[in-house]
XYZ file of C-alpha atoms in Angstrom:
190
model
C 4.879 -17.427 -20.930
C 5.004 -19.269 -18.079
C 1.785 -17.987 -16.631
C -0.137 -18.574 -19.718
C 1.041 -22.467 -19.869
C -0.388 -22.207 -15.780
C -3.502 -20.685 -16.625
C -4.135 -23.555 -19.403
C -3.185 -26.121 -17.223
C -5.540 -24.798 -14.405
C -8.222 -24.823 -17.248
C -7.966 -27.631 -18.208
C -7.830 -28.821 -14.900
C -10.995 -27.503 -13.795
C -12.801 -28.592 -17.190
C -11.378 -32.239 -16.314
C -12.851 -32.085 -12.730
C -16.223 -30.461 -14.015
C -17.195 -33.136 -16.899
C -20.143 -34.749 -16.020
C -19.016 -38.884 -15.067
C -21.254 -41.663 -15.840
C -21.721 -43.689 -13.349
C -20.129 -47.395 -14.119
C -22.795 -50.374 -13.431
C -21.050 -53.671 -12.792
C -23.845 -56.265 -13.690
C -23.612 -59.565 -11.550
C -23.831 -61.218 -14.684
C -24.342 -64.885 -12.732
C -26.603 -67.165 -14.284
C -29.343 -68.884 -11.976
C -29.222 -72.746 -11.911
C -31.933 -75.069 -12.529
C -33.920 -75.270 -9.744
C -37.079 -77.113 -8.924
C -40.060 -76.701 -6.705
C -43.402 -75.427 -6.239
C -44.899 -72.176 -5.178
C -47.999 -71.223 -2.880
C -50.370 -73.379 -4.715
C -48.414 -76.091 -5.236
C -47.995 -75.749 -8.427
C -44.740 -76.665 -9.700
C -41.899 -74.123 -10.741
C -38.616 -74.484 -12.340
C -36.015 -72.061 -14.008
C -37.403 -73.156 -17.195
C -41.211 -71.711 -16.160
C -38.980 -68.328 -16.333
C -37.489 -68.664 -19.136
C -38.511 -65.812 -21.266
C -39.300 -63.120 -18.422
C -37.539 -60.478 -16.167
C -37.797 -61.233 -12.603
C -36.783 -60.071 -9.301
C -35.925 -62.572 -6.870
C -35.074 -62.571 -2.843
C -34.817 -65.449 -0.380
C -36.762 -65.258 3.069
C -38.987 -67.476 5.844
C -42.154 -67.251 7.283
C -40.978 -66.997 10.938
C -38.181 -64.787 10.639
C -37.578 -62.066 13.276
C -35.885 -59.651 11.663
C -35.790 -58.635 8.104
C -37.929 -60.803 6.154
C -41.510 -59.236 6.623
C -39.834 -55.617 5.445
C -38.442 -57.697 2.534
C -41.912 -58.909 1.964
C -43.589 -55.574 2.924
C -41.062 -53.856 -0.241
C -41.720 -56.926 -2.261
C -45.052 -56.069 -2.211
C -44.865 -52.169 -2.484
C -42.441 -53.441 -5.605
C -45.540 -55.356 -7.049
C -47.663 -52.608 -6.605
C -45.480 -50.074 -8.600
C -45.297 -52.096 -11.552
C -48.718 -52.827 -11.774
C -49.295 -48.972 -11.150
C -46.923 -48.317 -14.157
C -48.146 -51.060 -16.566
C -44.624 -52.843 -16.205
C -44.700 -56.551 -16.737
C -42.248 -58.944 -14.317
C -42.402 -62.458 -12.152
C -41.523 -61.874 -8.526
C -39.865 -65.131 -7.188
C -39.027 -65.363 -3.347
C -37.786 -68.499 -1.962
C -38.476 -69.784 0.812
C -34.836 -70.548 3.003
C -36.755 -73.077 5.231
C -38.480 -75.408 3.117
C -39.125 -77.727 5.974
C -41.366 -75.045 7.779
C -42.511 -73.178 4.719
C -45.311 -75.608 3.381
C -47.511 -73.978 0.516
C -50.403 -73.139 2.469
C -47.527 -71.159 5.071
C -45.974 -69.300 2.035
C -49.669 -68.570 0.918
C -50.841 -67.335 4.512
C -48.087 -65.277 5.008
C -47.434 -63.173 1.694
C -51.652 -62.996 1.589
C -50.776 -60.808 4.963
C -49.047 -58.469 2.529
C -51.614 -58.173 -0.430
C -49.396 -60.443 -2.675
C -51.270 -60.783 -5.907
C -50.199 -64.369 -6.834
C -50.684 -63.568 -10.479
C -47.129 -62.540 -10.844
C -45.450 -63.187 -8.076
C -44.108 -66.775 -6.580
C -43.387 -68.336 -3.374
C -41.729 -71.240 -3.871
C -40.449 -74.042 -1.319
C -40.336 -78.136 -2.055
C -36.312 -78.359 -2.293
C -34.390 -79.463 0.985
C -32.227 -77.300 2.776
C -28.729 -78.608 1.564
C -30.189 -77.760 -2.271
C -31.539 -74.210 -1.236
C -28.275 -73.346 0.952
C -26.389 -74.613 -2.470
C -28.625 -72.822 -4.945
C -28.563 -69.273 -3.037
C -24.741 -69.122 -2.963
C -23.869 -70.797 -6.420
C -26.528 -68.343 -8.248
C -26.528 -65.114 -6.358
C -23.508 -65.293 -4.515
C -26.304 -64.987 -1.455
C -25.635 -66.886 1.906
C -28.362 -69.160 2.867
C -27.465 -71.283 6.033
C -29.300 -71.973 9.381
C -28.148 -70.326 13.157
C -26.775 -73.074 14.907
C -29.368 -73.463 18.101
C -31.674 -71.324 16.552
C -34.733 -71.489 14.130
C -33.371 -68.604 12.375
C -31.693 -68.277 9.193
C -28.674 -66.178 8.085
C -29.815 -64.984 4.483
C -29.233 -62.491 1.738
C -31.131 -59.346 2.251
C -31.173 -58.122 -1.543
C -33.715 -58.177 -4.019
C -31.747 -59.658 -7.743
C -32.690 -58.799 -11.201
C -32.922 -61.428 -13.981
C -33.085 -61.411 -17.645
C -35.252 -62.975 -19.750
C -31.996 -65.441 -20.476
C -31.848 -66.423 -16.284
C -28.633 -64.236 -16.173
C -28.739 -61.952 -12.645
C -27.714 -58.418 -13.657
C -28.368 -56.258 -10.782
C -28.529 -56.385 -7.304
C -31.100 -53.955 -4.376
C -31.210 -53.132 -1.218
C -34.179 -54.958 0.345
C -34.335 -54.042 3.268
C -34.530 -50.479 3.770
C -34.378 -47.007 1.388
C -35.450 -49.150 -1.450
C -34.701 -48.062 -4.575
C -38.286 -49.062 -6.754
C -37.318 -46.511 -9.625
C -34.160 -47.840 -10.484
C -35.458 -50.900 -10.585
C -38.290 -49.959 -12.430
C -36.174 -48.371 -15.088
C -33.814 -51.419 -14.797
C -36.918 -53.852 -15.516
C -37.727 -51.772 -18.263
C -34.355 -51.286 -19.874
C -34.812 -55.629 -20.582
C -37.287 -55.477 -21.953
């Protein structure tokens, strides 16, 4: 009897371990505050100009020396992809130095990346303090300048937003990007 009720338990134990798991998502679930500015044009762009769409947003500058222009480079590889797959979403990258980051800079430098401006924003016209604020309160991304320096300590993630302004997700932007899952993420709100 006893090694019946030990070959069940060892059954069951090895059912148990072999059922499949589901993989547990925890959304960021933070919603973006109002923000305004304007973006490579000049135009101007507020939270309310997104109201309505998914978008993926990152923070860089222009004259970064590190991970910004592979941010950018993805950015624009993401841009690509959705276009390639008929998927419909606002790119929104602000600019972290709004002092040096003029529209014509943010325009130079993401037309060194094939942006297509169509769908995609650069946006700048805040002050520092606001930006610094805005990154941390709304992403939970740090934003701040290097003492001495004219670099910038920043958030090297790309964040998804709902239609509502609500960040769900959060990507590696750096390196070993993940554009299908967040293709199938953009996709999934809409």
């Amino acid at each position: 009897m006893k090694k019946i009720l030990w070959i069940l338990l060892c059954v069951a134990a090895l059912t148990a371990c072999s059922e499949k798991k589901e993989e547990v998502v925890f959304p960021l679930e933070m919603k973006v505050e109002k923000f305004a500015g304007v973006n490579q044009d000049g135009v101007p762009i507020t939270l309310s100009n997104l109201k309505g769409k998914v978008w993926v947003a990152d923070f860089v500058f222009t004259h970064c020396d590190t991970v910004c222009s592979p941010m950018t480079a993805n950015m624009a590889q993401l841009q690509e992809r959705l276009a390639d797959e008929g998927v419909k979403a606002q790119l929104v990258s602000f600019s972290i130095d709004p002092v040096q980051d003029q529209p014509d800079v943010l325009k130079d430098y993401a037309s060194l990346f094939q942006a297509d401006f169509s769908n995609w924003d650069l946006i700048t016209g805040y002050d520092q303090e606001f930006i610094e604020s805005f990154a941390n309160r709304s992403f939970m991304a740090p934003a701040a300048k290097l003492e001495g320096s004219n670099q910038y300590v920043h958030s090297t993630s790309f964040y998804l937003v709902n239609q509502e302004g609500i960040v769900v997700q959060k990507y590696e932007g750096v390196a070993e990007q993940p554009f299908d899952q967040i293709i199938k993420d953009i996709k999934s709100l809409q």
